Amino acid sequence: MNMKCAMPSNARVLACCAALVCMPALALLADDQTVTLDQAVEQALANGPDIRVSNATLGTAQAQYAAAVAANSFGLNGTGDISHTEAGTLRSNGQIANNPYDSADAGVSISAPLSSSVNVTASQALFENTSPLNQASQLHVGASSTLWDGYPGGSAHATVQQASLGLQVTQSSEDANKKNIVYQVKQAYYTLLAQQRQLAIYQQTLAQRQEELKKTQALFDAEAANQIDLQQARVNQTQADLDLKKAQDTLEIDCELLSAVVGWPIDRHYAVAEVGDMTLPTMDVAEAVKTALAQRADLKQSMLTIAGGDISVALAKAKGSAVVKANGTFDYYVNWSNPVSTNTGWGAGVSVSLPVLDAGATAAAVKQAQLQQESQKIQQQKLIDSISTSVKNAIYSLRDLLARADLAKASLDLAQSQYDLAQLQFDNGVLANLDVLTASVALTTAKVNLAKAKSDAQLGVLALQSAMGY
């Protein structure tokens, strides 16, 4: 037993069952191959149904975060067009003079954080009715930026922060999901392994019951046993046969359950290899709870959710804040007719908007965000309490399972001694064959009970590991 614990008797108890069921059950069960625990875990994490769903969820969160970052990053857009215009002028003599002209323009616009933007446009106009052709050029540059909107760095930055926290929540959730997948695989694997071990016991038992029936029949024929002895031997053999068939059916179901978790076809036939017992986590309640609070993914998710809620409260308060924007423009115009003339102009300004009356909308939004935060913090405390209780319960349960494994080992030793004594006394004519048959049944029951006790203890270790966030 690899369990590292200050309970050597428990370690001996949990290890001894493997020695009791060491018949080649795997060779009897493996139609195709023997699967190891590592292979099952690797398959489940690579192509199991749960991991595929998990990967899709994580991919969606990553795409949402990337979109939020892109929306608050630098961007560049280009524009361009060419056109022909027929413009008519009504003169005092009633005639209309046509002044057609062609124009072309191109521009670029740059977007940046803080709702900032810069746009540059250049245009060229050609007047067709002039001789020589008259042309005009114009350059326009404009820029604007939000200096303050109530949230440090701008509300768009807050959106990126929330998206980042949302991605971290999803990543934490998917990490927890992977741990849960491993937990389910191990749980199904150890359950199947325990059933294989029990099947080996039942196979041994049926063979022994058949020999006991032959022996009892021979004693009956020699008038050394009565009808009750013979009937008891037959009942014992029937019971062993039924137990074996039930074990085979249960083994088939356990195999299908493992296949479903791993992602194999449920009709696949295989056996699972023997595996060393799991290492015991700490059995000290205070230390185990401390470890769980540091490792549990659901508590990490709660903390990230509260951090996102703080941003929501700040954004709600920002709705009632002044919004300050700065803007500026520059224009340059050239008329290429003779003589050439130019015209320039620029402008700059700051705009401030401040909600004066919003009928309490901002206050209501802030209150709603704060109440949601309060609710999240209450749920977090409940989660902490729940984790502490679940860890404590898992430790107490495991202690009981280890003690019961001790008891099962002691019971097996006692049953073996009683069977050996009954056989010896029968050989010396002190006891009847019926007593030997009864002792044999008790011995088998003790073997099965010990195998189950070991399996229960292993599942108890697994449950404690899961409660602690491993």
Short mmCIF file of C-alpha atoms in Angstrom, two decimals:
data_model
loop_
_atom_site.label_atom_id
_atom_site.label_comp_id
_atom_site.label_asym_id
_atom_site.label_seq_id
_atom_site.Cartn_x
_atom_site.Cartn_y
_atom_site.Cartn_z
CA MET A 1 0.00 0.00 0.00
CA ASN A 2 1.39 3.38 -0.96
CA MET A 3 -0.82 5.28 1.44
CA LYS A 4 1.33 7.64 3.48
CA CYS A 5 -0.41 7.78 6.80
CA ALA A 6 0.36 7.34 10.44
CA MET A 7 -1.85 4.25 10.53
CA PRO A 8 0.28 1.25 9.59
CA SER A 9 -2.52 -1.16 10.43
CA ASN A 10 -4.81 0.52 7.90
CA ALA A 11 -2.13 0.36 5.26
CA ARG A 12 -1.66 -3.36 5.89
CA VAL A 13 -5.41 -3.91 5.80
CA LEU A 14 -5.94 -2.16 2.50
CA ALA A 15 -3.00 -3.94 0.91
CA CYS A 16 -3.89 -7.45 1.97
CA CYS A 17 -7.03 -7.74 -0.15
CA ALA A 18 -4.99 -7.63 -3.35
CA ALA A 19 -3.05 -10.64 -2.15
CA LEU A 20 -6.28 -12.51 -1.44
CA VAL A 21 -7.63 -12.02 -4.95
CA CYS A 22 -4.50 -12.49 -7.00
CA MET A 23 -5.93 -15.10 -9.33
CA PRO A 24 -5.50 -14.24 -12.99
CA ALA A 25 -8.90 -12.54 -13.29
CA LEU A 26 -7.62 -10.14 -15.91
CA ALA A 27 -6.75 -12.98 -18.24
CA LEU A 28 -10.25 -14.36 -17.80
CA LEU A 29 -11.92 -11.01 -18.49
CA ALA A 30 -9.87 -9.32 -21.17
CA ASP A 31 -11.41 -10.13 -24.51
CA ASP A 32 -9.39 -7.47 -26.29
CA GLN A 33 -6.77 -5.97 -24.03
CA THR A 34 -5.87 -4.77 -20.60
CA VAL A 35 -6.29 -1.03 -20.02
CA THR A 36 -4.23 0.92 -17.50
CA LEU A 37 -5.46 3.83 -15.40
CA ASP A 38 -3.13 6.25 -17.18
CA GLN A 39 -4.48 5.16 -20.55
CA ALA A 40 -8.07 5.69 -19.43
CA VAL A 41 -7.33 9.15 -18.01
CA GLU A 42 -5.36 10.16 -21.10
CA GLN A 43 -8.15 9.05 -23.41
CA ALA A 44 -10.81 10.88 -21.39
CA LEU A 45 -8.80 14.11 -21.41
CA ALA A 46 -8.00 13.79 -25.10
CA ASN A 47 -11.27 12.72 -26.68
CA GLY A 48 -13.88 12.09 -24.01
CA PRO A 49 -17.35 13.61 -24.42
CA ASP A 50 -16.98 15.91 -21.43
CA ILE A 51 -13.61 17.32 -22.50
CA ARG A 52 -14.96 18.13 -25.95
CA VAL A 53 -17.76 20.17 -24.43
CA SER A 54 -15.24 21.78 -22.09
CA ASN A 55 -12.93 22.77 -24.92
CA ALA A 56 -15.81 24.29 -26.88
CA THR A 57 -16.87 26.37 -23.86
CA LEU A 58 -13.32 27.59 -23.29
CA GLY A 59 -12.92 28.45 -26.97
CA THR A 60 -16.09 30.55 -26.85
CA ALA A 61 -14.83 32.48 -23.81
CA GLN A 62 -11.47 33.08 -25.47
CA ALA A 63 -13.18 34.43 -28.59
CA GLN A 64 -15.34 36.76 -26.49
CA TYR A 65 -12.28 38.08 -24.69
CA ALA A 66 -10.41 38.58 -27.97
CA ALA A 67 -13.38 40.55 -29.34
CA ALA A 68 -13.46 42.79 -26.26
CA VAL A 69 -9.71 43.45 -26.48
CA ALA A 70 -9.94 44.20 -30.18
CA ALA A 71 -12.76 46.69 -29.60
CA ASN A 72 -10.53 48.65 -27.22
CA SER A 73 -7.35 48.44 -29.28
CA PHE A 74 -5.93 50.43 -32.17
CA GLY A 75 -7.80 50.05 -35.42
CA LEU A 76 -7.32 51.42 -38.91
CA ASN A 77 -9.96 51.99 -41.58
CA GLY A 78 -9.54 53.39 -45.07
CA THR A 79 -12.09 55.09 -47.32
CA GLY A 80 -12.09 56.39 -50.87
CA ASP A 81 -14.53 57.45 -53.58
CA ILE A 82 -14.71 59.19 -56.94
CA SER A 83 -17.71 61.06 -58.31
CA HIS A 84 -19.02 63.36 -61.09
CA THR A 85 -21.44 66.17 -60.33
CA GLU A 86 -23.55 68.35 -62.64
CA ALA A 87 -24.17 71.69 -60.91
CA GLY A 88 -26.42 74.31 -62.59
CA THR A 89 -26.37 78.08 -61.90
CA LEU A 90 -29.43 80.25 -62.72
CA ARG A 91 -28.31 83.64 -64.10
CA SER A 92 -30.20 86.93 -64.16
CA ASN A 93 -30.98 86.59 -67.85
CA GLY A 94 -32.80 83.36 -67.13
CA GLN A 95 -30.12 81.09 -68.53
CA ILE A 96 -28.74 78.15 -66.64
CA ALA A 97 -24.98 77.65 -66.69
CA ASN A 98 -23.73 74.15 -66.06
CA ASN A 99 -20.62 73.78 -63.90
CA PRO A 100 -19.81 70.07 -63.92
CA TYR A 101 -16.90 68.92 -61.82
CA ASP A 102 -15.19 65.66 -60.87
CA SER A 103 -13.93 64.88 -57.43
CA ALA A 104 -11.98 62.17 -55.70
CA ASP A 105 -11.12 61.74 -52.06
CA ALA A 106 -9.37 59.24 -49.85
CA GLY A 107 -9.00 59.01 -46.12
CA VAL A 108 -7.91 56.96 -43.16
CA SER A 109 -9.30 56.81 -39.66
CA ILE A 110 -7.58 55.45 -36.60
CA SER A 111 -9.39 54.28 -33.48
CA ALA A 112 -7.67 53.93 -30.13
CA PRO A 113 -8.46 53.32 -26.45
CA LEU A 114 -10.33 55.94 -24.40
CA SER A 115 -12.82 56.23 -27.27
CA SER A 116 -10.15 58.11 -29.20
CA SER A 117 -10.11 58.58 -32.95
CA VAL A 118 -8.07 60.36 -35.62
CA ASN A 119 -9.25 60.82 -39.18
CA VAL A 120 -7.42 62.24 -42.17
CA THR A 121 -9.16 63.00 -45.47
CA ALA A 122 -7.66 64.36 -48.69
CA SER A 123 -9.81 65.40 -51.65
CA GLN A 124 -9.22 66.67 -55.17
CA ALA A 125 -11.82 68.49 -57.34
CA LEU A 126 -11.61 69.14 -61.13
CA PHE A 127 -13.93 71.75 -62.68
CA GLU A 128 -14.62 70.78 -66.31
CA ASN A 129 -15.95 74.14 -67.73
CA THR A 130 -12.81 76.11 -66.92
CA SER A 131 -9.94 76.71 -69.28
CA PRO A 132 -7.40 75.86 -68.33
CA LEU A 133 -8.93 73.28 -66.04
CA ASN A 134 -9.34 74.61 -62.56
CA GLN A 135 -8.50 72.31 -59.65
CA ALA A 136 -8.83 72.45 -55.90
CA SER A 137 -7.31 70.34 -53.17
CA GLN A 138 -8.32 69.96 -49.54
CA LEU A 139 -6.84 68.25 -46.52
CA HIS A 140 -8.84 67.66 -43.33
CA VAL A 141 -7.49 66.27 -40.05
CA GLY A 142 -9.73 65.64 -37.05
CA ALA A 143 -9.15 64.04 -33.67
CA SER A 144 -11.18 63.40 -30.54
CA SER A 145 -10.66 61.59 -27.24
CA THR A 146 -12.62 60.97 -24.06
CA LEU A 147 -10.57 62.36 -21.20
CA TRP A 148 -12.91 61.15 -18.45
CA ASP A 149 -16.15 59.20 -18.37
CA GLY A 150 -16.29 58.28 -14.70
CA TYR A 151 -14.14 55.11 -14.89
CA PRO A 152 -10.32 55.19 -14.74
CA GLY A 153 -9.06 54.25 -18.17
CA GLY A 154 -12.48 54.55 -19.72
CA SER A 155 -15.58 52.36 -19.72
CA ALA A 156 -14.28 50.44 -22.74
CA HIS A 157 -11.27 49.46 -20.63
CA ALA A 158 -13.69 48.21 -17.98
CA THR A 159 -15.31 46.02 -20.62
CA VAL A 160 -11.91 44.48 -21.36
CA GLN A 161 -11.29 43.93 -17.64
CA GLN A 162 -14.64 42.21 -17.24
CA ALA A 163 -14.00 40.07 -20.30
CA SER A 164 -10.62 39.09 -18.85
CA LEU A 165 -12.21 38.12 -15.55
CA GLY A 166 -14.90 36.22 -17.42
CA LEU A 167 -12.22 34.31 -19.32
CA GLN A 168 -10.41 33.51 -16.06
CA VAL A 169 -13.69 32.25 -14.57
CA THR A 170 -14.21 30.00 -17.58
CA GLN A 171 -10.61 28.78 -17.46
CA SER A 172 -10.97 28.01 -13.76
CA SER A 173 -14.24 26.25 -14.44
CA GLU A 174 -12.69 24.18 -17.20
CA ASP A 175 -9.71 23.31 -14.99
CA ALA A 176 -12.21 22.12 -12.39
CA ASN A 177 -14.02 20.20 -15.11
CA LYS A 178 -10.80 18.43 -16.08
CA LYS A 179 -10.23 17.47 -12.45
CA ASN A 180 -13.79 16.21 -12.30
CA ILE A 181 -13.25 14.16 -15.46
CA VAL A 182 -10.15 12.57 -13.91
CA TYR A 183 -12.14 11.96 -10.72
CA GLN A 184 -14.95 10.25 -12.65
CA VAL A 185 -12.47 8.11 -14.60
CA LYS A 186 -10.66 7.03 -11.43
CA GLN A 187 -13.94 6.36 -9.66
CA ALA A 188 -15.19 4.19 -12.53
CA TYR A 189 -11.78 2.52 -12.90
CA TYR A 190 -11.44 1.57 -9.22
CA THR A 191 -15.04 0.38 -9.16
CA LEU A 192 -14.40 -1.86 -12.16
CA LEU A 193 -11.13 -3.08 -10.66
CA ALA A 194 -12.88 -3.96 -7.40
CA GLN A 195 -15.50 -5.89 -9.34
CA GLN A 196 -12.78 -7.81 -11.17
CA ARG A 197 -11.24 -8.75 -7.83
CA GLN A 198 -14.60 -9.89 -6.47
CA LEU A 199 -15.21 -11.89 -9.63
CA ALA A 200 -11.98 -13.77 -8.98
CA ILE A 201 -13.20 -14.59 -5.47
CA TYR A 202 -16.52 -15.84 -6.80
CA GLN A 203 -14.75 -17.98 -9.40
CA GLN A 204 -12.63 -19.53 -6.67
CA THR A 205 -15.72 -19.97 -4.53
CA LEU A 206 -17.70 -21.77 -7.22
CA ALA A 207 -14.81 -24.16 -7.83
CA GLN A 208 -14.59 -24.83 -4.10
CA ARG A 209 -18.35 -25.37 -3.78
CA GLN A 210 -18.26 -27.88 -6.60
CA GLU A 211 -15.51 -29.82 -4.83
CA GLU A 212 -17.44 -29.63 -1.55
CA LEU A 213 -20.55 -31.01 -3.25
CA LYS A 214 -18.55 -33.92 -4.71
CA LYS A 215 -17.03 -34.60 -1.32
CA THR A 216 -20.40 -34.42 0.43
CA GLN A 217 -21.98 -36.68 -2.20
CA ALA A 218 -19.22 -39.21 -1.60
CA LEU A 219 -19.76 -39.00 2.16
CA PHE A 220 -23.49 -39.38 1.66
CA ASP A 221 -22.98 -42.42 -0.51
CA ALA A 222 -20.74 -43.86 2.19
CA GLU A 223 -23.41 -43.02 4.78
CA ALA A 224 -20.99 -40.63 6.50
CA ALA A 225 -23.23 -37.62 5.77
CA ASN A 226 -26.98 -37.14 5.85
CA GLN A 227 -29.50 -35.60 3.49
CA ILE A 228 -29.19 -32.18 5.18
CA ASP A 229 -25.44 -32.14 4.47
CA LEU A 230 -26.09 -32.93 0.81
CA GLN A 231 -28.85 -30.33 0.56
CA GLN A 232 -26.62 -27.71 2.19
CA ALA A 233 -23.79 -28.43 -0.25
CA ARG A 234 -26.18 -28.10 -3.19
CA VAL A 235 -27.58 -24.80 -1.85
CA ASN A 236 -24.05 -23.51 -1.35
CA GLN A 237 -23.10 -24.36 -4.93
CA THR A 238 -26.26 -22.72 -6.30
CA GLN A 239 -25.54 -19.62 -4.23
CA ALA A 240 -21.97 -19.49 -5.54
CA ASP A 241 -23.19 -19.87 -9.12
CA LEU A 242 -25.72 -17.04 -8.68
CA ASP A 243 -23.10 -14.82 -7.05
CA LEU A 244 -20.72 -15.41 -9.95
CA LYS A 245 -23.37 -14.62 -12.57
CA LYS A 246 -24.37 -11.45 -10.75
CA ALA A 247 -20.71 -10.41 -10.50
CA GLN A 248 -20.28 -10.98 -14.24
CA ASP A 249 -23.35 -8.83 -15.00
CA THR A 250 -22.14 -6.08 -12.67
CA LEU A 251 -18.71 -6.22 -14.27
CA GLU A 252 -20.28 -5.69 -17.71
CA ILE A 253 -22.19 -2.62 -16.47
CA ASP A 254 -19.12 -1.18 -14.70
CA CYS A 255 -17.13 -1.62 -17.90
CA GLU A 256 -19.76 0.27 -19.89
CA LEU A 257 -19.80 3.07 -17.31
CA LEU A 258 -16.03 3.51 -17.61
CA SER A 259 -16.24 3.44 -21.40
CA ALA A 260 -18.91 6.14 -21.37
CA VAL A 261 -16.73 8.45 -19.26
CA VAL A 262 -13.60 7.76 -21.30
CA GLY A 263 -15.28 7.99 -24.69
CA TRP A 264 -14.96 4.42 -25.88
CA PRO A 265 -17.80 2.40 -27.46
CA ILE A 266 -19.78 0.90 -24.59
CA ASP A 267 -19.67 -2.54 -26.19
CA ARG A 268 -15.88 -2.62 -26.09
CA HIS A 269 -14.48 -5.54 -24.08
CA TYR A 270 -11.41 -5.07 -21.94
CA ALA A 271 -10.02 -5.57 -18.46
CA VAL A 272 -8.37 -2.97 -16.25
CA ALA A 273 -4.90 -3.51 -14.88
CA GLU A 274 -4.06 -3.71 -11.22
CA VAL A 275 -2.96 -0.36 -9.86
CA GLY A 276 -1.28 0.79 -6.68
CA ASP A 277 -3.42 2.25 -3.94
CA MET A 278 -3.78 6.01 -3.86
CA THR A 279 -1.74 8.10 -1.45
CA LEU A 280 -3.73 9.37 1.50
CA PRO A 281 -4.08 13.15 1.72
CA THR A 282 -3.64 14.70 5.13
CA MET A 283 -6.12 13.42 7.69
CA ASP A 284 -5.82 16.58 9.82
CA VAL A 285 -9.11 18.46 9.41
CA ALA A 286 -7.73 21.98 9.82
CA GLU A 287 -4.88 21.38 7.38
CA ALA A 288 -7.16 19.67 4.85
CA VAL A 289 -9.68 22.53 4.96
CA LYS A 290 -6.89 25.07 4.49
CA THR A 291 -5.63 23.16 1.45
CA ALA A 292 -9.13 22.90 0.01
CA LEU A 293 -9.75 26.65 0.37
CA ALA A 294 -6.52 27.32 -1.50
CA GLN A 295 -7.13 24.80 -4.30
CA ARG A 296 -10.86 24.53 -4.91
CA ALA A 297 -11.67 25.92 -8.34
CA ASP A 298 -15.23 26.87 -7.40
CA LEU A 299 -13.92 29.22 -4.69
CA LYS A 300 -11.50 30.77 -7.17
CA GLN A 301 -14.40 31.31 -9.53
CA SER A 302 -16.36 33.01 -6.77
CA MET A 303 -13.48 35.39 -6.08
CA LEU A 304 -13.20 36.27 -9.78
CA THR A 305 -16.95 36.84 -9.98
CA ILE A 306 -16.78 39.25 -7.04
CA ALA A 307 -13.89 41.10 -8.71
CA GLY A 308 -16.03 41.46 -11.84
CA GLY A 309 -18.89 42.71 -9.67
CA ASP A 310 -16.67 45.46 -8.27
CA ILE A 311 -16.16 46.69 -11.83
CA SER A 312 -19.92 46.58 -12.42
CA VAL A 313 -20.48 48.77 -9.35
CA ALA A 314 -17.85 51.26 -10.55
CA LEU A 315 -19.43 51.37 -14.02
CA ALA A 316 -22.86 51.97 -12.52
CA LYS A 317 -21.48 54.91 -10.53
CA ALA A 318 -19.77 56.22 -13.66
CA LYS A 319 -23.16 56.71 -15.28
CA GLY A 320 -23.68 59.69 -13.01
CA SER A 321 -20.26 61.17 -13.70
CA ALA A 322 -19.30 64.00 -16.03
CA VAL A 323 -17.97 63.00 -19.44
CA VAL A 324 -15.11 65.16 -20.70
CA LYS A 325 -14.04 65.01 -24.34
CA ALA A 326 -11.36 66.87 -26.23
CA ASN A 327 -11.42 67.43 -30.00
CA GLY A 328 -9.43 69.27 -32.61
CA THR A 329 -9.48 69.86 -36.36
CA PHE A 330 -7.14 71.19 -39.03
CA ASP A 331 -8.10 72.10 -42.61
CA TYR A 332 -5.93 73.10 -45.53
CA TYR A 333 -7.48 74.23 -48.85
CA VAL A 334 -5.68 75.04 -52.13
CA ASN A 335 -7.30 76.51 -55.26
CA TRP A 336 -4.92 75.90 -58.13
CA SER A 337 -6.39 78.58 -60.45
CA ASN A 338 -4.16 81.48 -61.43
CA PRO A 339 -3.20 82.93 -59.05
CA VAL A 340 -2.99 80.01 -56.59
CA SER A 341 -4.79 80.66 -53.34
CA THR A 342 -4.69 78.77 -50.05
CA ASN A 343 -6.78 78.75 -46.97
CA THR A 344 -6.04 77.13 -43.61
CA GLY A 345 -8.01 76.72 -40.46
CA TRP A 346 -7.89 74.86 -37.21
CA GLY A 347 -10.05 74.37 -34.20
CA ALA A 348 -9.86 72.82 -30.75
CA GLY A 349 -12.27 72.39 -27.93
CA VAL A 350 -13.36 70.54 -24.86
CA SER A 351 -16.89 69.33 -24.28
CA VAL A 352 -18.38 68.42 -20.95
CA SER A 353 -21.63 66.58 -20.40
CA LEU A 354 -23.10 66.09 -16.97
CA PRO A 355 -26.40 64.42 -16.15
CA VAL A 356 -28.49 66.87 -14.20
CA LEU A 357 -31.67 64.88 -13.78
CA ASP A 358 -32.03 61.17 -14.58
CA ALA A 359 -35.07 60.34 -12.43
CA GLY A 360 -32.92 58.17 -10.16
CA ALA A 361 -31.70 55.81 -12.90
CA THR A 362 -28.05 56.02 -11.83
CA ALA A 363 -28.83 55.52 -8.16
CA ALA A 364 -31.00 52.50 -9.02
CA ALA A 365 -28.25 50.99 -11.20
CA VAL A 366 -25.68 51.47 -8.42
CA LYS A 367 -28.01 49.94 -5.85
CA GLN A 368 -28.70 46.95 -8.07
CA ALA A 369 -24.98 46.34 -8.67
CA GLN A 370 -24.20 46.67 -4.95
CA LEU A 371 -26.95 44.25 -3.97
CA GLN A 372 -25.68 41.75 -6.53
CA GLN A 373 -22.23 42.09 -5.00
CA GLU A 374 -23.62 41.54 -1.54
CA SER A 375 -25.41 38.44 -2.77
CA GLN A 376 -22.20 37.11 -4.33
CA LYS A 377 -20.28 37.65 -1.08
CA ILE A 378 -22.96 35.84 0.90
CA GLN A 379 -22.84 32.94 -1.56
CA GLN A 380 -19.05 32.90 -1.28
CA GLN A 381 -19.24 32.56 2.49
CA LYS A 382 -21.77 29.76 2.10
CA LEU A 383 -19.38 28.07 -0.33
CA ILE A 384 -16.51 28.37 2.14
CA ASP A 385 -18.65 26.81 4.86
CA SER A 386 -19.79 24.08 2.47
CA ILE A 387 -16.21 23.26 1.48
CA SER A 388 -15.14 23.06 5.11
CA THR A 389 -18.03 20.73 5.94
CA SER A 390 -17.52 18.52 2.88
CA VAL A 391 -13.81 18.10 3.63
CA LYS A 392 -14.50 17.29 7.27
CA ASN A 393 -17.20 14.81 6.24
CA ALA A 394 -14.86 13.15 3.73
CA ILE A 395 -12.16 12.76 6.40
CA TYR A 396 -14.58 11.33 8.96
CA SER A 397 -16.01 8.97 6.36
CA LEU A 398 -12.55 7.81 5.33
CA ARG A 399 -11.55 7.21 8.93
CA ASP A 400 -14.60 4.99 9.32
CA LEU A 401 -13.84 3.14 6.09
CA LEU A 402 -10.26 2.51 7.17
CA ALA A 403 -11.46 1.23 10.53
CA ARG A 404 -13.97 -1.04 8.82
CA ALA A 405 -11.20 -2.34 6.58
CA ASP A 406 -9.29 -3.21 9.77
CA LEU A 407 -12.38 -4.97 11.04
CA ALA A 408 -12.86 -6.81 7.74
CA LYS A 409 -9.25 -8.05 7.88
CA ALA A 410 -9.72 -9.21 11.46
CA SER A 411 -12.98 -10.92 10.46
CA LEU A 412 -11.26 -12.68 7.60
CA ASP A 413 -8.47 -13.90 9.89
CA LEU A 414 -11.11 -15.17 12.30
CA ALA A 415 -13.13 -16.85 9.55
CA GLN A 416 -9.99 -18.53 8.20
CA SER A 417 -9.10 -19.81 11.67
CA GLN A 418 -12.65 -21.06 12.22
CA TYR A 419 -12.64 -22.85 8.87
CA ASP A 420 -9.25 -24.44 9.54
CA LEU A 421 -10.45 -25.55 12.98
CA ALA A 422 -13.70 -26.94 11.59
CA GLN A 423 -11.78 -28.88 8.93
CA LEU A 424 -9.39 -30.25 11.56
CA GLN A 425 -12.19 -31.24 13.90
CA PHE A 426 -14.06 -32.89 11.04
CA ASP A 427 -10.98 -34.87 10.13
CA ASN A 428 -10.78 -36.01 13.77
CA GLY A 429 -14.46 -36.86 13.88
CA VAL A 430 -15.40 -34.07 16.30
CA LEU A 431 -17.55 -31.98 13.92
CA ALA A 432 -19.95 -32.90 11.15
CA ASN A 433 -19.46 -32.06 7.48
CA LEU A 434 -22.28 -29.52 7.81
CA ASP A 435 -20.12 -27.47 10.17
CA VAL A 436 -17.32 -27.41 7.60
CA LEU A 437 -19.74 -26.26 4.90
CA THR A 438 -21.01 -23.48 7.15
CA ALA A 439 -17.49 -22.35 7.99
CA SER A 440 -16.58 -22.35 4.29
CA VAL A 441 -19.50 -20.01 3.49
CA ALA A 442 -18.46 -17.71 6.34
CA LEU A 443 -14.91 -17.64 4.98
CA THR A 444 -16.08 -16.65 1.50
CA THR A 445 -18.29 -13.93 2.96
CA ALA A 446 -15.30 -12.56 4.88
CA LYS A 447 -13.18 -12.51 1.71
CA VAL A 448 -15.87 -10.63 -0.20
CA ASN A 449 -16.34 -8.21 2.68
CA LEU A 450 -12.64 -7.45 2.82
CA ALA A 451 -12.47 -6.87 -0.93
CA LYS A 452 -15.41 -4.48 -0.68
CA ALA A 453 -13.90 -2.74 2.35
CA LYS A 454 -10.70 -2.11 0.44
CA SER A 455 -12.62 -0.79 -2.54
CA ASP A 456 -14.73 1.48 -0.32
CA ALA A 457 -11.58 2.82 1.33
CA GLN A 458 -9.99 3.60 -2.04
CA LEU A 459 -13.13 5.42 -3.17
CA GLY A 460 -13.07 7.25 0.15
CA VAL A 461 -9.53 8.43 -0.54
CA LEU A 462 -10.65 9.57 -3.98
CA ALA A 463 -13.60 11.45 -2.49
CA LEU A 464 -11.32 13.26 -0.02
CA GLN A 465 -8.91 14.21 -2.78
CA SER A 466 -11.81 15.62 -4.78
CA ALA A 467 -13.16 17.56 -1.78
CA MET A 468 -9.71 19.10 -1.27
CA GLY A 469 -9.50 20.21 -4.90
CA TYR A 470 -6.87 17.77 -6.17
#
